[in-house]
Short mmCIF file of C-alpha atoms and ligand atoms in Angstrom, two decimals:
data_model
loop_
_atom_site.label_atom_id
_atom_site.label_comp_id
_atom_site.label_asym_id
_atom_site.label_seq_id
_atom_site.Cartn_x
_atom_site.Cartn_y
_atom_site.Cartn_z
CA MET A 192 0.05 -0.10 0.01
CA THR A 193 1.15 3.42 -0.76
CA GLU A 194 1.78 5.83 2.25
CA LYS A 195 -0.51 8.28 0.68
CA LEU A 196 -3.34 5.75 0.84
CA GLU A 197 -2.94 4.86 4.20
CA VAL A 198 -2.74 8.50 5.24
CA LEU A 199 -5.90 9.48 3.44
CA ILE A 200 -7.76 6.45 5.18
CA HIS A 201 -6.85 7.22 8.43
CA ARG A 202 -7.67 11.21 8.48
CA ALA A 203 -10.92 9.40 6.98
CA LEU A 204 -11.74 7.09 9.90
CA ASP A 205 -10.36 9.91 12.39
CA ASN A 206 -13.28 12.00 11.05
CA PHE A 207 -15.75 9.26 10.91
CA ASN A 208 -18.38 8.37 13.47
CA ILE A 209 -21.74 6.49 13.16
CA GLU A 210 -24.32 6.91 15.55
CA LEU A 211 -25.91 3.85 17.05
CA PRO A 212 -29.96 3.18 17.38
CA SER A 213 -31.08 2.47 20.78
CA TRP A 214 -33.54 0.19 19.37
CA GLY A 215 -31.42 -1.72 17.44
CA PHE A 216 -30.25 -3.65 20.77
CA ALA A 217 -33.86 -4.45 21.69
CA ASN A 218 -36.17 -7.09 20.57
CA THR A 219 -37.88 -6.11 17.61
CA GLY A 220 -39.18 -8.06 14.40
CA THR A 221 -41.45 -7.93 11.52
CA ARG A 222 -45.47 -7.18 11.99
CA PHE A 223 -45.62 -11.03 11.44
CA GLY A 224 -43.55 -11.75 14.65
CA LYS A 225 -40.55 -11.39 16.64
CA PHE A 226 -37.71 -13.84 17.28
CA ILE A 227 -36.70 -13.19 20.81
CA GLN A 228 -33.08 -13.17 21.45
CA LEU A 229 -32.45 -13.92 24.95
CA ALA A 230 -29.47 -11.44 25.26
CA ALA A 231 -31.55 -8.57 23.76
CA ALA A 232 -31.57 -5.06 25.65
CA VAL A 233 -34.73 -4.89 28.00
CA THR A 234 -34.27 -1.47 29.75
CA VAL A 235 -32.53 1.62 28.90
CA GLU A 236 -29.38 1.01 30.70
CA ASP A 237 -28.95 -2.24 28.64
CA LYS A 238 -29.03 -0.63 25.65
CA PHE A 239 -26.44 1.83 26.58
CA SER A 240 -24.52 -0.77 28.05
CA ASP A 241 -24.51 -2.42 24.58
CA ALA A 242 -23.78 0.42 22.84
CA GLY A 243 -20.67 1.46 24.92
CA GLN A 244 -19.74 -1.93 24.10
CA VAL A 245 -19.89 -1.61 20.11
CA HIS A 246 -17.83 1.88 20.79
CA ALA A 247 -15.04 0.43 22.86
CA LEU A 248 -14.56 -2.30 20.39
CA THR A 249 -14.57 0.07 17.32
CA GLY A 250 -13.86 3.62 18.45
CA ALA A 251 -16.31 4.91 15.92
CA CYS A 252 -19.48 5.12 17.76
CA PRO A 253 -19.80 8.17 20.61
CA THR A 254 -23.36 8.58 20.41
CA VAL A 255 -26.58 6.68 20.79
CA ALA A 256 -29.92 7.68 19.17
CA LEU A 257 -32.79 7.95 21.47
CA HIS A 258 -36.34 7.23 20.64
CA VAL A 259 -38.37 9.32 23.29
CA GLN A 260 -41.16 7.33 24.18
CA TRP A 261 -39.42 3.99 24.12
CA ASP A 262 -36.32 5.23 26.18
CA LEU A 263 -37.37 8.31 28.11
CA PRO A 264 -41.00 7.31 28.54
CA ASN A 265 -41.40 10.25 31.51
CA GLY A 266 -39.98 12.75 29.42
CA LEU A 267 -37.86 15.32 30.85
CA LYS A 268 -37.88 13.34 34.22
CA ASP A 269 -35.81 10.69 32.58
CA VAL A 270 -32.82 13.03 31.53
CA ALA A 271 -30.99 12.87 34.74
CA GLN A 272 -30.81 8.96 34.17
CA VAL A 273 -29.73 9.36 30.58
CA GLU A 274 -27.30 11.46 31.60
CA ARG A 275 -26.29 9.09 34.62
CA LEU A 276 -26.05 5.98 31.74
CA ALA A 277 -24.12 8.03 29.37
CA GLU A 278 -21.36 8.44 32.12
CA LYS A 279 -21.40 5.12 33.04
CA TYR A 280 -20.96 3.47 29.63
CA GLY A 281 -18.97 6.28 27.79
CA VAL A 282 -21.56 7.01 24.96
CA GLN A 283 -23.68 10.12 24.79
CA PRO A 284 -27.24 10.83 23.81
CA GLY A 285 -27.31 11.62 20.15
CA SER A 286 -30.48 12.69 18.08
CA ILE A 287 -33.63 12.33 19.63
CA ASN A 288 -36.54 10.64 17.69
CA PRO A 289 -40.01 11.85 18.34
CA ASN A 290 -42.46 9.11 18.09
CA VAL A 291 -45.62 10.29 16.56
CA PHE A 292 -46.69 6.96 15.08
CA GLN A 293 -47.35 4.39 17.54
CA ASP A 294 -49.82 5.43 19.71
CA GLN A 295 -53.94 4.97 19.04
CA GLU A 296 -54.70 8.61 18.36
CA TYR A 297 -52.60 8.51 15.50
CA LYS A 298 -54.70 6.11 13.41
CA TYR A 299 -55.40 8.88 11.08
CA GLY A 300 -51.91 10.77 11.20
CA SER A 301 -49.99 12.79 13.61
CA VAL A 302 -49.35 16.73 12.57
CA GLY A 303 -51.40 15.87 8.97
CA ASN A 304 -54.54 14.30 11.03
CA PRO A 305 -57.66 16.36 10.03
CA ASP A 306 -58.23 16.78 14.01
CA PRO A 307 -56.93 19.58 15.31
CA ALA A 308 -56.77 18.31 18.65
CA ILE A 309 -54.37 15.13 17.81
CA ARG A 310 -52.16 17.53 15.38
CA LYS A 311 -51.63 19.50 18.71
CA ARG A 312 -51.01 16.29 20.56
CA ALA A 313 -48.23 15.35 18.12
CA LEU A 314 -46.92 18.83 18.03
CA ASP A 315 -46.56 19.06 21.66
CA HIS A 316 -44.90 15.85 21.63
CA ILE A 317 -42.31 16.94 19.24
CA LEU A 318 -41.67 20.29 21.06
CA ASP A 319 -41.26 18.07 24.61
CA CYS A 320 -38.54 16.42 22.62
CA VAL A 321 -36.98 19.44 21.65
CA ALA A 322 -36.99 20.55 25.54
CA ILE A 323 -35.43 17.20 26.03
CA ALA A 324 -32.75 17.30 23.23
CA GLN A 325 -31.74 20.98 24.59
CA ALA A 326 -31.43 19.32 28.30
CA LEU A 327 -29.32 16.73 27.03
CA GLU A 328 -27.26 19.06 24.90
CA CYS A 329 -28.20 16.93 21.55
CA ARG A 330 -28.34 18.77 18.67
CA ASP A 331 -30.59 16.78 16.27
CA VAL A 332 -34.16 16.45 16.57
CA SER A 333 -35.40 13.69 13.81
CA PRO A 334 -39.09 13.35 13.38
CA TRP A 335 -40.39 10.39 11.39
CA PHE A 336 -44.09 10.70 10.30
CA ALA A 337 -45.90 7.57 9.62
CA ASP A 338 -48.75 10.13 8.08
CA GLY A 339 -50.69 9.10 5.23
CA SER A 340 -53.59 7.14 3.72
CA ASN A 341 -54.24 4.10 2.24
CA TYR A 342 -57.10 4.73 0.07
CA PRO A 343 -57.92 7.39 -2.84
CA GLY A 344 -59.93 10.41 -1.92
CA THR A 345 -60.00 9.70 1.69
CA GLN A 346 -57.68 12.66 2.65
CA SER A 347 -57.20 16.04 1.40
CA ILE A 348 -53.20 16.02 0.20
CA ARG A 349 -52.97 19.53 0.12
CA ASN A 350 -54.60 20.40 3.56
CA ARG A 351 -52.54 18.15 4.99
CA ILE A 352 -49.28 19.70 3.38
CA GLY A 353 -50.41 22.73 5.17
CA TRP A 354 -50.83 21.25 8.37
CA PHE A 355 -47.20 19.85 8.17
CA GLU A 356 -45.87 23.16 6.93
CA GLU A 357 -47.51 24.75 10.14
CA ALA A 358 -46.33 22.21 12.71
CA LEU A 359 -42.83 21.86 11.40
CA LYS A 360 -42.43 25.66 11.44
CA THR A 361 -43.36 25.70 15.11
CA VAL A 362 -40.96 22.97 16.05
CA HIS A 363 -38.23 25.12 14.26
CA ALA A 364 -39.45 28.12 16.14
CA GLY A 365 -38.30 26.19 19.34
CA LEU A 366 -35.21 25.12 18.43
CA SER A 367 -32.16 26.70 20.15
CA PRO A 368 -29.58 28.19 18.09
CA LYS A 369 -27.56 25.16 17.59
CA GLN A 370 -29.84 22.49 17.14
CA ARG A 371 -31.14 21.42 13.96
CA LEU A 372 -34.42 19.74 13.05
CA LEU A 373 -33.89 16.67 10.41
CA ILE A 374 -36.54 15.92 8.42
CA GLU A 375 -37.01 12.35 7.30
CA TYR A 376 -38.93 10.83 4.29
CA LYS A 377 -40.53 7.47 3.18
CA PRO A 378 -42.30 6.59 0.12
CA PHE A 379 -44.64 4.03 1.90
CA GLU A 380 -45.16 1.82 5.13
CA PRO A 381 -47.30 2.16 6.90
CA ALA A 382 -49.62 4.20 4.44
CA PHE A 383 -49.85 2.27 1.25
CA TYR A 384 -51.59 5.05 -1.19
CA HIS A 385 -50.05 8.45 -0.02
CA THR A 386 -47.42 9.22 2.41
CA ASP A 387 -47.31 12.92 3.57
CA VAL A 388 -43.46 13.05 3.49
CA ALA A 389 -43.02 10.44 0.78
CA ASP A 390 -39.50 11.52 -0.75
CA TRP A 391 -36.58 13.75 -0.81
CA GLY A 392 -38.39 16.85 -2.37
CA MET A 393 -41.08 16.94 0.09
CA ALA A 394 -38.56 16.79 2.99
CA PHE A 395 -36.78 19.23 1.16
CA LEU A 396 -39.59 22.07 0.61
CA LEU A 397 -41.03 21.32 4.26
CA ALA A 398 -37.33 22.00 5.85
CA ARG A 399 -36.82 24.79 3.78
CA ASN A 400 -40.26 26.33 4.76
CA ALA A 401 -39.67 25.27 8.31
CA GLY A 402 -36.58 27.51 8.90
CA PRO A 403 -32.62 27.48 8.50
CA GLN A 404 -32.16 25.08 11.00
CA ALA A 405 -33.91 22.17 9.13
CA TYR A 406 -32.44 19.97 7.05
CA VAL A 407 -33.44 16.80 5.11
CA LEU A 408 -32.60 12.98 6.59
CA VAL A 409 -31.78 10.45 4.09
CA ASP A 410 -32.64 6.69 5.18
CA THR A 411 -31.42 4.22 2.64
CA GLY A 412 -34.06 2.13 3.41
CA HIS A 413 -36.60 4.28 2.39
CA HIS A 414 -36.38 4.73 -1.44
CA TYR A 415 -38.27 3.00 -4.51
CA GLN A 416 -36.50 -0.04 -6.24
CA ALA A 417 -33.29 1.42 -8.34
CA GLN A 418 -33.72 4.76 -7.19
CA ASN A 419 -30.44 6.72 -7.50
CA ILE A 420 -29.71 7.70 -3.93
CA GLU A 421 -26.60 9.31 -4.49
CA GLN A 422 -27.79 11.35 -6.85
CA ILE A 423 -30.36 12.75 -4.23
CA VAL A 424 -27.40 12.86 -1.97
CA ALA A 425 -25.58 15.27 -4.63
CA TRP A 426 -28.55 17.47 -4.79
CA LEU A 427 -28.94 17.93 -1.09
CA LEU A 428 -25.08 18.49 -1.03
CA HIS A 429 -25.19 21.10 -3.55
CA HIS A 430 -28.44 23.09 -1.76
CA GLY A 431 -26.51 22.57 1.83
CA MET A 432 -29.79 20.60 2.79
CA ILE A 433 -28.37 17.14 3.75
CA GLY A 434 -28.21 16.99 7.28
CA GLY A 435 -28.07 13.00 8.25
CA PHE A 436 -28.48 9.53 7.28
CA HIS A 437 -29.88 6.48 8.64
CA PHE A 438 -27.87 3.54 7.29
CA ASN A 439 -29.19 -0.08 6.49
CA ASP A 440 -29.77 -1.90 3.33
CA ARG A 441 -32.88 -3.38 1.42
CA ARG A 442 -33.82 -5.74 -1.42
CA TYR A 443 -37.37 -5.08 -1.29
CA ALA A 444 -39.06 -2.70 1.22
CA ASP A 445 -37.64 -0.76 4.31
CA ASP A 446 -35.79 -4.37 4.87
CA ASP A 447 -33.67 -2.74 7.64
CA LEU A 448 -30.91 -5.18 6.62
CA THR A 449 -27.24 -5.18 7.47
CA LEU A 450 -25.54 -2.00 5.65
CA GLY A 451 -23.87 -2.95 2.53
CA SER A 452 -24.97 -6.63 2.79
CA ILE A 453 -27.32 -6.38 -0.53
CA ASP A 454 -25.34 -3.15 -2.44
CA PRO A 455 -22.05 -2.10 -0.89
CA TYR A 456 -21.36 -0.15 -4.05
CA GLN A 457 -24.33 1.90 -3.38
CA ILE A 458 -23.09 2.91 -0.17
CA PHE A 459 -19.74 3.73 -1.46
CA ARG A 460 -21.18 5.59 -4.20
CA ILE A 461 -23.23 7.79 -1.58
CA PHE A 462 -19.80 8.11 0.31
CA HIS A 463 -17.80 9.27 -2.69
CA GLU A 464 -20.37 12.15 -3.18
CA ILE A 465 -19.66 13.53 0.10
CA HIS A 466 -16.16 13.18 -0.21
CA ASN A 467 -15.89 14.50 -3.79
CA TYR A 468 -18.07 17.54 -2.48
CA ALA A 469 -15.40 18.17 0.35
CA TRP A 470 -12.34 17.98 -2.15
CA GLU A 471 -14.30 19.97 -4.65
CA THR A 472 -15.42 22.66 -2.42
CA GLY A 473 -13.04 22.65 0.52
CA ALA A 474 -16.21 22.72 2.86
CA PHE A 475 -17.08 20.34 5.35
CA ALA A 476 -20.54 18.49 4.84
CA ASP A 477 -21.82 18.57 8.19
CA VAL A 478 -23.60 15.15 7.80
CA ALA A 479 -24.80 13.00 10.92
CA TYR A 480 -24.50 9.19 10.09
CA MET A 481 -26.71 7.01 11.95
CA VAL A 482 -27.43 3.38 11.85
CA ASP A 483 -31.18 2.51 11.59
CA GLN A 484 -31.45 -1.27 11.70
CA SER A 485 -32.93 -3.69 13.71
CA HIS A 486 -32.64 -7.30 13.48
CA ASN A 487 -34.64 -9.93 13.91
CA LEU A 488 -32.28 -13.18 12.77
CA LYS A 489 -28.98 -11.96 13.59
CA GLY A 490 -27.15 -11.42 16.82
CA LYS A 491 -27.91 -7.95 17.36
CA MET A 492 -24.49 -6.75 19.07
CA GLU A 493 -22.49 -8.95 16.21
CA ALA A 494 -24.82 -7.27 13.62
CA MET A 495 -24.14 -3.88 14.87
CA ILE A 496 -20.17 -4.23 15.19
CA GLN A 497 -20.67 -5.85 11.32
CA THR A 498 -22.13 -2.81 10.19
CA VAL A 499 -19.79 -0.55 12.02
CA CYS A 500 -16.81 -2.14 10.45
CA THR A 501 -18.39 -2.29 7.07
CA ALA A 502 -19.24 1.42 7.47
CA GLN A 503 -15.82 2.20 8.09
CA GLU A 504 -14.37 -0.06 5.21
CA LEU A 505 -16.92 1.77 2.98
CA TYR A 506 -16.15 5.13 3.68
CA ALA A 507 -12.48 4.41 3.69
CA LYS A 508 -12.83 3.21 0.26
CA ALA A 509 -14.47 6.48 -0.89
CA ALA A 510 -11.44 8.58 0.76
CA ILE A 511 -9.11 6.97 -1.64
CA VAL A 512 -10.78 7.77 -4.87
CA ASP A 513 -8.52 10.38 -7.11
CA HIS A 514 -10.67 13.11 -7.12
CA ALA A 515 -8.22 15.04 -9.34
CA ARG A 516 -8.05 12.55 -11.73
CA LEU A 517 -11.56 11.82 -11.89
CA ALA A 518 -12.53 15.53 -12.41
CA SER A 519 -10.36 15.59 -15.37
CA LEU A 520 -11.75 12.39 -16.98
CA GLN A 521 -15.01 13.68 -16.34
CA GLN A 522 -14.28 16.98 -18.46
CA SER A 523 -13.00 15.10 -21.30
CA CYS A 524 -15.69 12.42 -20.97
CA SER A 525 -13.18 9.39 -20.92
CA LEU A 526 -15.78 7.47 -19.81
CA VAL A 527 -14.15 4.07 -19.25
CA GLU A 528 -11.12 5.58 -17.50
CA ALA A 529 -13.74 7.93 -15.15
CA GLU A 530 -15.36 4.95 -14.20
CA GLU A 531 -12.57 2.45 -13.94
CA THR A 532 -11.03 5.48 -11.42
CA LEU A 533 -14.01 5.02 -9.14
CA ARG A 534 -14.16 1.16 -9.13
CA CYS A 535 -10.39 1.05 -8.41
CA ALA A 536 -10.94 2.75 -5.33
CA PHE A 537 -13.91 0.70 -4.39
CA TRP A 538 -12.15 -2.71 -5.05
CA TYR A 539 -8.94 -1.69 -3.29
CA ASP A 540 -8.42 -3.45 0.07
CA VAL A 541 -8.61 -1.08 2.62
CA ARG A 542 -8.73 -3.68 5.51
CA PRO A 543 -5.04 -4.02 6.42
CA ALA A 544 -4.71 -0.08 6.82
CA ILE A 545 -7.97 0.00 8.80
CA ARG A 546 -6.38 -2.72 11.01
CA GLU A 547 -3.30 -0.34 11.43
CA TRP A 548 -5.50 2.52 12.30
CA ARG A 549 -6.98 0.39 15.02
CA ARG A 550 -3.70 -0.48 16.21
CA SER A 551 -2.59 2.90 16.62
CA HIS A 552 -5.54 4.05 18.35
CA GLY A 553 -5.41 1.35 20.70
CA LEU A 554 -8.36 -0.51 19.59
CA PRO A 555 -8.71 -4.40 18.71
CA GLU A 556 -7.63 -5.14 15.02
CA ASP A 557 -10.77 -7.26 14.80
CA PRO A 558 -13.56 -5.98 16.64
CA MET A 559 -15.53 -9.00 16.27
CA GLN A 560 -12.99 -11.45 16.87
CA ALA A 561 -12.62 -9.26 20.36
CA PHE A 562 -16.20 -9.45 20.96
CA ARG A 563 -16.69 -12.84 20.63
CA ASP A 564 -13.61 -13.37 22.95
CA SER A 565 -14.66 -11.03 25.76
CA GLY A 566 -17.61 -13.01 27.33
CA TYR A 567 -19.84 -9.83 27.09
CA LEU A 568 -22.38 -11.66 24.97
CA GLU A 569 -22.31 -14.63 27.65
CA ARG A 570 -22.76 -12.22 30.52
CA ILE A 571 -25.55 -10.55 29.07
CA THR A 572 -27.44 -13.56 28.10
CA ALA A 573 -27.28 -14.86 31.59
CA GLU A 574 -28.22 -11.70 32.88
CA ARG A 575 -31.17 -10.91 30.39
CA LYS A 576 -32.27 -14.31 29.76
CA GLU A 577 -35.08 -14.34 32.32
CA ARG A 578 -36.41 -10.89 31.47
CA ASN A 579 -36.59 -11.78 27.63
CA ALA A 580 -37.99 -15.02 28.41
CA VAL A 581 -40.90 -13.15 29.70
CA SER A 582 -41.18 -11.28 26.71
CA VAL A 583 -41.33 -14.56 24.51
CA THR A 584 -44.70 -15.32 26.33
CA THR A 585 -46.03 -11.77 25.94
CA TYR A 586 -45.45 -11.68 22.23
CA ALA A 587 -45.95 -15.02 21.30
C1 PSV B 601 -39.18 4.35 10.09
O1 PSV B 601 -39.12 3.10 9.08
C2 PSV B 601 -37.70 4.65 10.48
O2 PSV B 601 -36.78 4.65 9.64
C3 PSV B 601 -37.56 5.85 11.49
O3 PSV B 601 -36.72 6.58 11.34
C4 PSV B 601 -38.21 5.43 12.86
O4 PSV B 601 -37.74 6.57 13.88
C5 PSV B 601 -37.25 4.22 12.94
O5 PSV B 601 -37.41 3.66 11.42
C6 PSV B 601 -37.55 3.17 14.20
O6 PSV B 601 -38.99 2.87 13.74
MN1 MN B 602 -34.90 5.65 9.72
#
């Protein structure tokens, strides 16, 4: 390996963090059922412990995303506990996720519901989340809306746009100067006819309307088959509107599969757009990277370690693209050479340089092996199995 590539890889890894989702450690499944894992996190403390363990092994995950209803069910009253757990397990709270999709009241929508009382309830919850984020000194508040309808003609799409605009503007007004509002989109599920925030264009317009601290959040699982996600990323970068990512992979719908398990080249191409933007403009794209996966079959800890290592590899590969050469080949429309320049970086084996980076940071060279050798899984299985066994009967 040339020294220059190693320097580029190490520099990239020094600047790459990826947030872990608290819910990725708990027992979750599909709407057809859950396969309970005895080692899964049951309490918020378990989630912080697991996230802390992944961070200790990879050095790349200093923050954990929290879903307020699941992790801080008592709202602001739970802030002190989260602070204590962050201190104890060495991972800080990251993005704060409101939940306006689960309660019975939201059957016909949250901030897009025709009933003003339900719109207010949803808005109040998101404002509470902003206050929680402020108390925890978390920058990003990331609402995702399941709002939509299942049958043509059953809802006024335009009325609902207005209600969304109004609500998100109010949320924005509640942000402190350093906070950001990240608006996530999703084309379908649970709504199957129309979803109120269905794509990046709708999220973009809602963010623009809300105010200057609102950005778009791209969840890689929230696109139609064959959609060119890196092109969306390029547009958002161009307009300074990309706020963050929820990473996962998909084959059919929002499958929540392990990052890069189906199409690693796509994640590489997304990272390439971000590196290329930084190279071309000299500007740092302030993007929050987060995992959004919950595994039904794979062991949750191992899946998370595998995900983080894959993210580091793909990010490192994208960092070694020869941008100057690529720009000149693009200019002369040297198609094969340009494509090969990109592919060359993708196929480059960055793993030895990553191992070296880990060594130099006092991290285990092989985080998965280190995890397997650590005894952590056996310990949490023993500690949690009875509590999870209760879940087996609950969810059976
Ligand atoms: C919805 O599919 C989503 O991607 C949102 O980000 C939620 O917050 C998350 O999954 C967990 O349900
Ligand atoms: Mn998501």
